[in-house]
XYZ file of C-alpha atoms in Angstrom:
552
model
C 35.583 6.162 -26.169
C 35.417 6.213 -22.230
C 35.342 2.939 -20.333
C 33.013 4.325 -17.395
C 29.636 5.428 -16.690
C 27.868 6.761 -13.988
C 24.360 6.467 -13.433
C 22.202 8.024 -10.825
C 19.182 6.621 -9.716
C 15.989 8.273 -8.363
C 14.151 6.338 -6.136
C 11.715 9.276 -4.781
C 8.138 9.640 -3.728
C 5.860 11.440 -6.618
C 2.350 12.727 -6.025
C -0.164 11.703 -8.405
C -1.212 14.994 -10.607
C 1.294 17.071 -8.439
C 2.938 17.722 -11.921
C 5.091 20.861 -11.188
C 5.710 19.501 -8.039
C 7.245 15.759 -9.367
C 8.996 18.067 -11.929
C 10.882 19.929 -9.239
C 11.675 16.712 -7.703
C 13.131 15.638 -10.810
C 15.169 19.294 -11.264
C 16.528 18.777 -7.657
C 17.727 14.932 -8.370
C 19.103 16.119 -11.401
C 21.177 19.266 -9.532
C 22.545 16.495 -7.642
C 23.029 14.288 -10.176
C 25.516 16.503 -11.895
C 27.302 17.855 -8.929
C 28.381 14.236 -8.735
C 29.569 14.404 -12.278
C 26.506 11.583 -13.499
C 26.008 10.860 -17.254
C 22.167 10.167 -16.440
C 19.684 10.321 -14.170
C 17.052 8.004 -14.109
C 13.846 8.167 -12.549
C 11.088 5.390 -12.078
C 8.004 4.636 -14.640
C 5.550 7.505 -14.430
C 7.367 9.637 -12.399
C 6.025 12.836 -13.991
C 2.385 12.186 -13.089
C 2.925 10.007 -9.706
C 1.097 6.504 -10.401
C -1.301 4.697 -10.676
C -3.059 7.205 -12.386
C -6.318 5.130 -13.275
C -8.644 7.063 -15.602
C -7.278 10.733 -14.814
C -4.187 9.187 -17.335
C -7.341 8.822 -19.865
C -7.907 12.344 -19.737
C -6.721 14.305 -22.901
C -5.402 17.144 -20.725
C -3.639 15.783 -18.143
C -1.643 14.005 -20.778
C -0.605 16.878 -22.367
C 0.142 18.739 -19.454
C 2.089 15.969 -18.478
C 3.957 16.038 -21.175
C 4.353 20.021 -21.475
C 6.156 19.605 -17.985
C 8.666 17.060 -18.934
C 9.593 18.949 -21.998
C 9.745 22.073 -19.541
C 12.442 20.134 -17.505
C 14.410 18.928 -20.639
C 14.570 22.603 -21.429
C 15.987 23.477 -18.118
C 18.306 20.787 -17.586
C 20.278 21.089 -20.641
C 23.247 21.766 -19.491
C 24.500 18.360 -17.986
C 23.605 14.653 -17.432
C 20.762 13.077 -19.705
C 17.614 12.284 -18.050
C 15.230 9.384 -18.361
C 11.668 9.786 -16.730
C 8.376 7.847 -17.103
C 5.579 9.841 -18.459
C 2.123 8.886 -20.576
C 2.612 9.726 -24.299
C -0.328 9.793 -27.120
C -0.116 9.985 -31.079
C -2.108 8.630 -33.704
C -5.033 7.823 -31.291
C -3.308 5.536 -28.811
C -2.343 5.897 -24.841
C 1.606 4.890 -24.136
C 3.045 4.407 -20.779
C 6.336 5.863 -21.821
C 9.819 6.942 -20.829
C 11.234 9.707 -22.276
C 14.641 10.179 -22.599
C 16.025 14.151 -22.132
C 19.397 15.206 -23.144
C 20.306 18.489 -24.939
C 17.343 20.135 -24.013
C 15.413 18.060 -26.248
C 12.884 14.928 -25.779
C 15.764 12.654 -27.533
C 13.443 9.379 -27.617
C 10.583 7.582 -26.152
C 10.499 4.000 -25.241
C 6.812 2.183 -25.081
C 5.646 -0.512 -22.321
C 5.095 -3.726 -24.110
C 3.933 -5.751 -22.033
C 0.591 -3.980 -19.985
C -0.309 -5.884 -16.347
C -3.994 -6.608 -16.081
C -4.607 -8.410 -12.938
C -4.468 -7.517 -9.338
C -4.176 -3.714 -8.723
C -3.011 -3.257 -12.213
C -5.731 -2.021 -15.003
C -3.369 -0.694 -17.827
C -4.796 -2.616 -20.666
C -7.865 -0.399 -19.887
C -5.461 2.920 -20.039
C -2.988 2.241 -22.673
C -2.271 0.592 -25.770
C 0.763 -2.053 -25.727
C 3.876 -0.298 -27.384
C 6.254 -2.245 -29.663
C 9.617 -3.597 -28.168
C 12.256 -1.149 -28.732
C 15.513 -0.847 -29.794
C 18.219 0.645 -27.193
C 19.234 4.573 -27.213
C 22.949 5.990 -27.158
C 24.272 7.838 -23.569
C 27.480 8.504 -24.488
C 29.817 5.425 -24.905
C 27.016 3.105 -23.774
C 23.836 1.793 -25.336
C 20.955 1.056 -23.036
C 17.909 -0.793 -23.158
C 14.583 0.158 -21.336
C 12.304 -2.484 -20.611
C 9.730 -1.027 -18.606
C 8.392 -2.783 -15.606
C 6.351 -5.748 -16.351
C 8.376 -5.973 -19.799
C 10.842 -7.587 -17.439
C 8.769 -9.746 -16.243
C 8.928 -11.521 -19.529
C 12.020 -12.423 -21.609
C 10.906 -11.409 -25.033
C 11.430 -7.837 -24.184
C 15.082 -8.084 -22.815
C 16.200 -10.550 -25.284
C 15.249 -8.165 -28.507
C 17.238 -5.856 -26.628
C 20.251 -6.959 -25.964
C 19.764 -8.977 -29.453
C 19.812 -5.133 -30.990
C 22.398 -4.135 -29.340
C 22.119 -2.882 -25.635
C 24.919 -3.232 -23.396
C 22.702 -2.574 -19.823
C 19.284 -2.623 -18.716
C 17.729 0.021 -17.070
C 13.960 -1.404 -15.565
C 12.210 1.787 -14.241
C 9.449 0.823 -12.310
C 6.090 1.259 -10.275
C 6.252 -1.660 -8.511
C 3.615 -1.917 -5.158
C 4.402 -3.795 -1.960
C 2.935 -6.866 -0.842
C 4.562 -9.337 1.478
C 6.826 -11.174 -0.405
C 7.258 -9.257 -3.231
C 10.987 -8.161 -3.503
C 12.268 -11.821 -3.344
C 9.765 -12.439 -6.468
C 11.257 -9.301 -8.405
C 14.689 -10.328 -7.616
C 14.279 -13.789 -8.897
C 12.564 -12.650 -12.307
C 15.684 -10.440 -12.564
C 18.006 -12.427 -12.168
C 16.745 -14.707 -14.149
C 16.950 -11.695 -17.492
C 20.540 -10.703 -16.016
C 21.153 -14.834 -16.769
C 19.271 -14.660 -20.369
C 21.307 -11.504 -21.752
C 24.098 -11.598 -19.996
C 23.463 -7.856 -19.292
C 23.991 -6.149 -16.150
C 20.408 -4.784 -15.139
C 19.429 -1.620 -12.871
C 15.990 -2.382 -11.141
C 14.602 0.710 -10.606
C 11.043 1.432 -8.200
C 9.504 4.599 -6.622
C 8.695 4.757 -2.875
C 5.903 6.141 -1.607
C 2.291 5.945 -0.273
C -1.104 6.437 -3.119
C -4.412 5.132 -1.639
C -3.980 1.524 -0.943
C -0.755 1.164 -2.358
C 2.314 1.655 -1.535
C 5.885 1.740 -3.836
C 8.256 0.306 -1.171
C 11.366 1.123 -3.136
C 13.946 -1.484 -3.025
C 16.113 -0.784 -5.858
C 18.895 -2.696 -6.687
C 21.821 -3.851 -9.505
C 22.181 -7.027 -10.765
C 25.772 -8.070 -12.481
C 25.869 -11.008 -15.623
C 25.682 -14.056 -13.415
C 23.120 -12.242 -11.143
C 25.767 -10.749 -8.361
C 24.115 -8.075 -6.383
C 26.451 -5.443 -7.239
C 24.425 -2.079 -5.166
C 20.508 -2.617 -3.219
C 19.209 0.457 -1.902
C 17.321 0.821 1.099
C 13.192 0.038 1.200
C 10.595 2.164 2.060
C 12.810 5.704 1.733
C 13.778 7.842 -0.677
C 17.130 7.137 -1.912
C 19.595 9.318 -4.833
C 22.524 6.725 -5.513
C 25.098 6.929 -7.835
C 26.150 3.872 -9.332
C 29.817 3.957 -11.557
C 29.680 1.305 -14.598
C 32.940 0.279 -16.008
C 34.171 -1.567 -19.513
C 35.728 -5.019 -19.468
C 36.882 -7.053 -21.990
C 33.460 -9.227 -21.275
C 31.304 -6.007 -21.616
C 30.338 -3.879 -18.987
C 29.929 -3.928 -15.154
C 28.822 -2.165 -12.191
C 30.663 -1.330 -9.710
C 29.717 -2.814 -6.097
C 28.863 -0.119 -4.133
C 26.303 0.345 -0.742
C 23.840 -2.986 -0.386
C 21.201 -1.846 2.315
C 20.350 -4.466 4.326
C 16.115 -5.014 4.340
C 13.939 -5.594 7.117
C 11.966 -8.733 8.053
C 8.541 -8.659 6.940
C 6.953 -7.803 10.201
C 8.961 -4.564 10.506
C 7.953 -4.070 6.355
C 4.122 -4.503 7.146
C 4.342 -2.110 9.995
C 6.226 0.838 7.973
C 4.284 -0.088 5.283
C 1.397 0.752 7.352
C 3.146 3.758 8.997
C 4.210 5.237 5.566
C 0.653 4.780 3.927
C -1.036 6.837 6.626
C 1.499 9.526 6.167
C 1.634 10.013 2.855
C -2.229 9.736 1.812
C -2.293 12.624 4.634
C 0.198 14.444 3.438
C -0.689 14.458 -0.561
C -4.583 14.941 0.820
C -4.067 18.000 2.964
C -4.474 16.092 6.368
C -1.839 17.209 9.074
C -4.107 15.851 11.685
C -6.252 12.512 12.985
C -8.281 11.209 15.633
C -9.855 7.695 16.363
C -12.044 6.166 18.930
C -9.711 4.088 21.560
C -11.739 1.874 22.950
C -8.994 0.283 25.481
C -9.083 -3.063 22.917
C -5.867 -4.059 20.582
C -7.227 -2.677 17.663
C -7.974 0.925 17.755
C -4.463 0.827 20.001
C -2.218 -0.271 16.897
C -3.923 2.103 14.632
C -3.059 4.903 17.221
C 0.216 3.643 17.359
C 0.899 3.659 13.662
C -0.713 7.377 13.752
C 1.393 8.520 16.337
C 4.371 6.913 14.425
C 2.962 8.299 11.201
C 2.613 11.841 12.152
C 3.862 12.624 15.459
C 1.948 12.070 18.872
C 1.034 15.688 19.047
C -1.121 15.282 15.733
C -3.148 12.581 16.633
C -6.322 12.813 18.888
C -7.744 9.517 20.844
C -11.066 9.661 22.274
C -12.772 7.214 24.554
C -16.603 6.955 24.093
C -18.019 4.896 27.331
C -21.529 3.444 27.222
C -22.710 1.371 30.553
C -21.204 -1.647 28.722
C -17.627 0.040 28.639
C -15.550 -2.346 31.669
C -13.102 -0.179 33.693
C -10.150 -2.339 32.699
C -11.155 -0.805 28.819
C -10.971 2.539 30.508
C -7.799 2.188 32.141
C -6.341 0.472 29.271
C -7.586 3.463 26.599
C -5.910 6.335 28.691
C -2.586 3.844 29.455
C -2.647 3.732 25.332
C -2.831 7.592 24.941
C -0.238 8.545 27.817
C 2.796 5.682 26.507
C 2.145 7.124 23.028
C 1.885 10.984 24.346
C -1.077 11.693 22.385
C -4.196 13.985 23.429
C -6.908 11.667 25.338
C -10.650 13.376 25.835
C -13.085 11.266 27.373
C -16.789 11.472 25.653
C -19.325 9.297 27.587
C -22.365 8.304 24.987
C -25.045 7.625 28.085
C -26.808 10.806 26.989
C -26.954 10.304 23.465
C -28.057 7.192 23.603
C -30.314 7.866 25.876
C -32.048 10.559 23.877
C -31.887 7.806 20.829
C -33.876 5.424 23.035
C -36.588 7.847 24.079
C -36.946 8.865 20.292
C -36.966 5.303 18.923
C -39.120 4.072 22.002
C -42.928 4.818 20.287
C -41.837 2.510 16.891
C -39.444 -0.057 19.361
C -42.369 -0.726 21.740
C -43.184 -4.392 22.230
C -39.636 -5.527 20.401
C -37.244 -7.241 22.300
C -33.710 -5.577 22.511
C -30.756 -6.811 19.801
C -28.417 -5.849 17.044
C -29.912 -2.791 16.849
C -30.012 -1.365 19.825
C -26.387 -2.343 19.706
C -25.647 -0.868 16.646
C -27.233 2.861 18.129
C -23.740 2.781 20.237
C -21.686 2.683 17.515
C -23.437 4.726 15.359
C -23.515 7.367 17.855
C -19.878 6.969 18.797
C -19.075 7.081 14.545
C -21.852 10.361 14.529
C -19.639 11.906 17.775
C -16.180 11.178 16.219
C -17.018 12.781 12.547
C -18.460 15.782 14.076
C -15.084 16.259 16.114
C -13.395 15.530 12.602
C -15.483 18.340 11.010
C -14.934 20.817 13.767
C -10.954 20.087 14.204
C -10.160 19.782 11.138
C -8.702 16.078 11.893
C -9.315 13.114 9.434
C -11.165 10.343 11.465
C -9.300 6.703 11.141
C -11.365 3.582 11.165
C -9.588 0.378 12.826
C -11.219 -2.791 11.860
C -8.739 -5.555 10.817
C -9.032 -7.623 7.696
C -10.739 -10.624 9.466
C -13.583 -8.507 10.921
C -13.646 -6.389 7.203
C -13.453 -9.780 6.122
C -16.647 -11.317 7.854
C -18.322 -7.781 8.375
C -17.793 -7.970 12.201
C -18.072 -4.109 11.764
C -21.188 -1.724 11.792
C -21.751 0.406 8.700
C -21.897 3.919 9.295
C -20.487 3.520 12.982
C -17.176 2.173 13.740
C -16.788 1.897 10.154
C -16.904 5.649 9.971
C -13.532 7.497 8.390
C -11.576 8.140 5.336
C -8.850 5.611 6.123
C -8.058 2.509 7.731
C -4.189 1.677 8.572
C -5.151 -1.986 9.258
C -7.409 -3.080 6.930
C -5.065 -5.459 5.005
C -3.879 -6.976 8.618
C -5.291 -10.491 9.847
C -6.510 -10.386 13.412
C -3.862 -12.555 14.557
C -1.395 -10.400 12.876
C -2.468 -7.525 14.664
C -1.532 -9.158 18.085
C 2.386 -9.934 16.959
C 2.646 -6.362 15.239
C 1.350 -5.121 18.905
C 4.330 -7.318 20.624
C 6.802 -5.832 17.715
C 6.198 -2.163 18.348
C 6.123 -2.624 21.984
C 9.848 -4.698 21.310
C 11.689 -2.710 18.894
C 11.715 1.379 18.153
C 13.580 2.870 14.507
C 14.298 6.068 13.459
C 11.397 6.656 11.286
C 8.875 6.254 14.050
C 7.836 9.248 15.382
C 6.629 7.848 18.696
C 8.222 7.341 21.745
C 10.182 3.636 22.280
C 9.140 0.850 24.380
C 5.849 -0.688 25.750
C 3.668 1.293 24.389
C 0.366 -1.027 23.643
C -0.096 -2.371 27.538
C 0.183 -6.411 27.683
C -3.387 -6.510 29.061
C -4.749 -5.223 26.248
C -3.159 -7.777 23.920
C -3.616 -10.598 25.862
C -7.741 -9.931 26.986
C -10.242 -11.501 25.057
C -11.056 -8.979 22.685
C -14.555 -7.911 22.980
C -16.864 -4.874 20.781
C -17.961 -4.606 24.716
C -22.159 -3.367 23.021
C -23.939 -5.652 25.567
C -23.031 -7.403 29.191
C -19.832 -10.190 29.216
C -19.652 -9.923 25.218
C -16.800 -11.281 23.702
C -15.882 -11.960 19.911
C -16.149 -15.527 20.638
C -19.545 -15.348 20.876
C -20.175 -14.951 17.124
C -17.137 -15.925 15.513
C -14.233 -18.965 15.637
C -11.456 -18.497 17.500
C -8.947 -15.758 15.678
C -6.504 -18.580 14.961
C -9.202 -20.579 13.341
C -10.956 -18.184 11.729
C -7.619 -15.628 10.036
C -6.476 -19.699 8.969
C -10.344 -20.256 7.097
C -10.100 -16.742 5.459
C -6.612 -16.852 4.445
C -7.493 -20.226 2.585
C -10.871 -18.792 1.364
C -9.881 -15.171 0.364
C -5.813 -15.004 -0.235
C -5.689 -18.789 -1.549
C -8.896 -18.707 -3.151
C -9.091 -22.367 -2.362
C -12.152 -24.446 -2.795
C -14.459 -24.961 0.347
C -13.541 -29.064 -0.301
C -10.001 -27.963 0.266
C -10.144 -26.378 3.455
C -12.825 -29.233 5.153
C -10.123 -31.421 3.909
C -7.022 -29.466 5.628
C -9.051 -29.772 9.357
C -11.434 -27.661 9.587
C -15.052 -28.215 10.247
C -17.725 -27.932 7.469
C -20.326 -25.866 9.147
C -17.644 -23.101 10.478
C -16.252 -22.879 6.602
C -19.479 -22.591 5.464
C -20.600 -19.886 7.905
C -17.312 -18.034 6.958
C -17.717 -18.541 3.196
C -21.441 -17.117 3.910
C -19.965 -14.409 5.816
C -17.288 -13.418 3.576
C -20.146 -12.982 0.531
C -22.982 -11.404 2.667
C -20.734 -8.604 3.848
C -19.419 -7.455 0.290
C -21.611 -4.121 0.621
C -20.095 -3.307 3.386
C -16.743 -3.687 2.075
C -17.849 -1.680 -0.849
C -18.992 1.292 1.426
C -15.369 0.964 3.840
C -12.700 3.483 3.973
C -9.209 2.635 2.027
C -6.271 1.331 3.525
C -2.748 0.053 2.759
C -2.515 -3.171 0.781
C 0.006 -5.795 2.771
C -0.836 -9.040 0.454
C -1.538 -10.032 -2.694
C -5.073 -10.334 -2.071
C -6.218 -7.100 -0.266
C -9.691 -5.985 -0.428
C -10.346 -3.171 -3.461
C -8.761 -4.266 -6.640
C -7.314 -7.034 -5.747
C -10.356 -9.086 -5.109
C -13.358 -7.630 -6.952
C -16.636 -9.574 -6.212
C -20.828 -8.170 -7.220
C -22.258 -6.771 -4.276
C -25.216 -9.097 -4.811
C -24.133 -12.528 -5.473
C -26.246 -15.650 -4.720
C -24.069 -18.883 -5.387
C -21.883 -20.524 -2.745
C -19.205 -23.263 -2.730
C -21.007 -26.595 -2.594
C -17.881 -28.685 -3.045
């Protein structure tokens, strides 16, 4: 019997419902696979159909398309090492998320998810029906266990494994970033590499689907938890990873450990990678947004340019009389460091015409919020029209604390089918701004160096709709007000808990009352990249309509 094993592992981007297209993904990995003289291939959970599928896995015939194509690729990749690939299974009436095993041309077994994950982004107890805990399967002179994703996250899945008989475990995943959340997987494998006493392959797809994004990250975990190979985050990666027989069982070799970013460099790719991708696998080679000269709208066209290349994105300044030069000079210093097109749209006219329309119904009514709210609207009614007429997706740029409080107009600057920032605290937004400007990689497709001016970090930001507006005027200070809604919203803590860490009753309250009042709005907003565990969508799902408050 041989003493070694190789195993390649997939950690590639999939398309949800691009089936031939993850199929010849899979054919390609495979090709190389076997040039380098692998005994498997292995490819994350639900690799097939890209994930999360949400109800389109419901459907009858997208399973069984699904399905047809995996068979289709055990068929033509006969000839050489097995494959194991995630793809939704259903007999007897019930929904499996399941990994098929291909070898010999055949589907050679199927292993069921256990264990289903029903909270945050995760839904699958609505999709599929728990599998029983299964046995290992044979690759030549090695037995393997499969616990699939959250079934590691428990030990009753890895111990009836190895218990049966399984000598490694291979953990396919489709595991979404949030800030934090690779030192949390590593710990709960280590801690099943400690239980079995089984070397264990963690293995996640990379890659951008709505608000989520599969950062990647894979690694292999030795019995005593040694980091034996990690693979880079946030790319694709093929490695090959050689197992050997000991007299204590079996072991991987070390091999490449890619060293991973800090977490402000993670957020920001994060960010870059989710705009690209839901472009990309949407049809979208192009954007624009309205650069208004403040630190918002000047990250998001930083990401863009990043994202796609300066050439691709469009920034447009849309004066009204309340527009200060400094935001002029500012907007066009933006667009020329970043090298992306800059057309300057003045909105006098428009709004002007608005005015004189709404003058007979505003007559008598003193001038406020919505005469305010005609300047945005008219810039979001100016910038859609472009996107229609170009061709070029329109990116909204509110941060999490204004999407948060609904500093935002509806149907004006909250006008566009996605938002880059939307998971990013305000204050966050000003350190990302001082780490692009301080550090340049290879994935970024922007030029390097100060690229966001230091003026426009460091003014008091303003939505500059009336005379000497700032933010100030209606809400806390940033630092006070991201530190209220990270307690209220990511901590979910009581309003008696954050009087009691410092902060004044009335301003929680008004936050709390702001947070609840602008759920519509939030309901209505375009999608953008989750960064925490907590980011608006499915990770915090509250009625539109919803009367009680915190009293505590």
């Amino acid at each position: 019997m041989a003493d070694t094993f190789r195993l390649t592992l997939g950690q590639l981007n999939p398309t949800v419902g691009a089936l031939a297209a993850n199929a010849e993904l899979a054919r390609k990995a495979w090709a190389q696979a076997k040039a380098a003289g692998s005994d498997m291939l292995a490819l994350p959970e639900m690799f097939i159909t890209g994930y999360q599928t949400q109800d389109l896995g419901m459907r009858p015939g997208f399973v069984a398309d699904a399905v047809a194509h995996v068979e289709a690729l055990a068929r033509d990749c006969a000839d050489g090492p097995a494959i194991g690939i995630g793809c939704p299974y259903a007999t007897h009436g019930h929904l499996y998320n399941a990994y098929f095993i291909l070898r010999g041309g055949q589907v050679e077994s199927r292993i069921f998810k256990h264990h289903l994950p029903n909270y945050g982004v995760f839904d699958e107890k609505r999709v599929y029906t728990s599998g029983p805990i299964n046995g290992p399967y044979n690759i030549g002179p090695l037995r393997i266990g499969t616990p699939i994703c959250e079934d590691a996250w428990y030990d009753d899945v890895c111990e009836a494994q190895a218990e049966t008989g399984a000598e490694i475990l291979l953990v396919p995943n489709g595991s979404p970033y949030h800030r934090g959340k690779f030192d949390t997987r590593m710990g709960l494998m280590v801690a099943r590499v400690v239980e079995t006493g089984l070397p264990l392959i963690y293995l996640n797809m990379v890659g951008g689907q709505d608000d989520q994004v599969f950062d990647g990250g894979s690694f292999v975990l030795n019995p005593g938890g040694a980091l034996a190979v990690q693979m880079p985050v946030l790319e694709e990666a093929l490695t090959h990873v050689d197992f050997t027989r000991t007299p204590d069982g079996w072991r991987a070799v070390p091999g490449a450990r890619a060293l991973h970013p800090d977490a402000w460099e993670q957020d920001y790719r994060v960010m870059v990678l989710a705009l690209r991708d839901y472009l990309a696998k949407s049809g979208f080679g192009k954007v624009l947004l309205g650069l208004s000269g403040g630190i918002d709208s000047a990250l998001v066209a930083a990401i863009a340019a990043d994202a796609l290349g300066p050439e691709n994105v469009r920034c447009v300044m849309l004066p009204s009389e309340y527009t200060s030069q400094h935001s002029l000079d500012d907007a066009e210093a933006v667009a020329k460091a970043l090298g992306c097109r800059y057309d300057y749209v003045p909105i006098s006219a428009g709004r002007a015409a608005i005015t004189q329309t709404l003058a007979p119904l505003f007559d008598g009514l003193k001038p406020d919020l919505a005469e305010e709210n005609i300047q945005s609207r008219l810039r979001g009614l100016l910038l859609m029209a472009m996107s229609n007429k170009f061709g070029e997706m329109l990116l909204t740029t509110g941060n999490k604390s204004e999407v948060a409080v609904g500093y935002a107009t509806i149907y004006g600057d909250m006008a566009g089918g996605y938002n880059p920032q939307k998971d990013l605290y305000k204050t966050r937004v000003f350190e990302t701004c001082r780490w692009r400007n301080a550090n340049h990689r290879p994935w970024m497709k922007a030029p390097a160096g100060v690229v966001i001016p230091p003026r426009v970090i460091d003014k008091p930001p303003s939505a500059e709709l009336r005379a000497d507006q700032k933010d100030e005027d209606s809400l806390p200070p940033y630092d006070v007000l991201d530190a209220i809604l990270t307690l209220l919203i990511d901590d979910e803590k009581p309003i008696s808990e954050v009087v009691a860490a410092g902060f004044d009753r009335a301003t929680v309250k008004k936050v709390e009352h702001l947070i609840y009042i602008s759920e519509y709005k939030r309901f209505q907003s375009a999608p953008g990249p989750r960064l925490t565990r907590r980011a608006f969508w499915l990770d915090r799902r509250y009625p539109i309509v919803n009367r009680w408050r915190d009293d505590s």
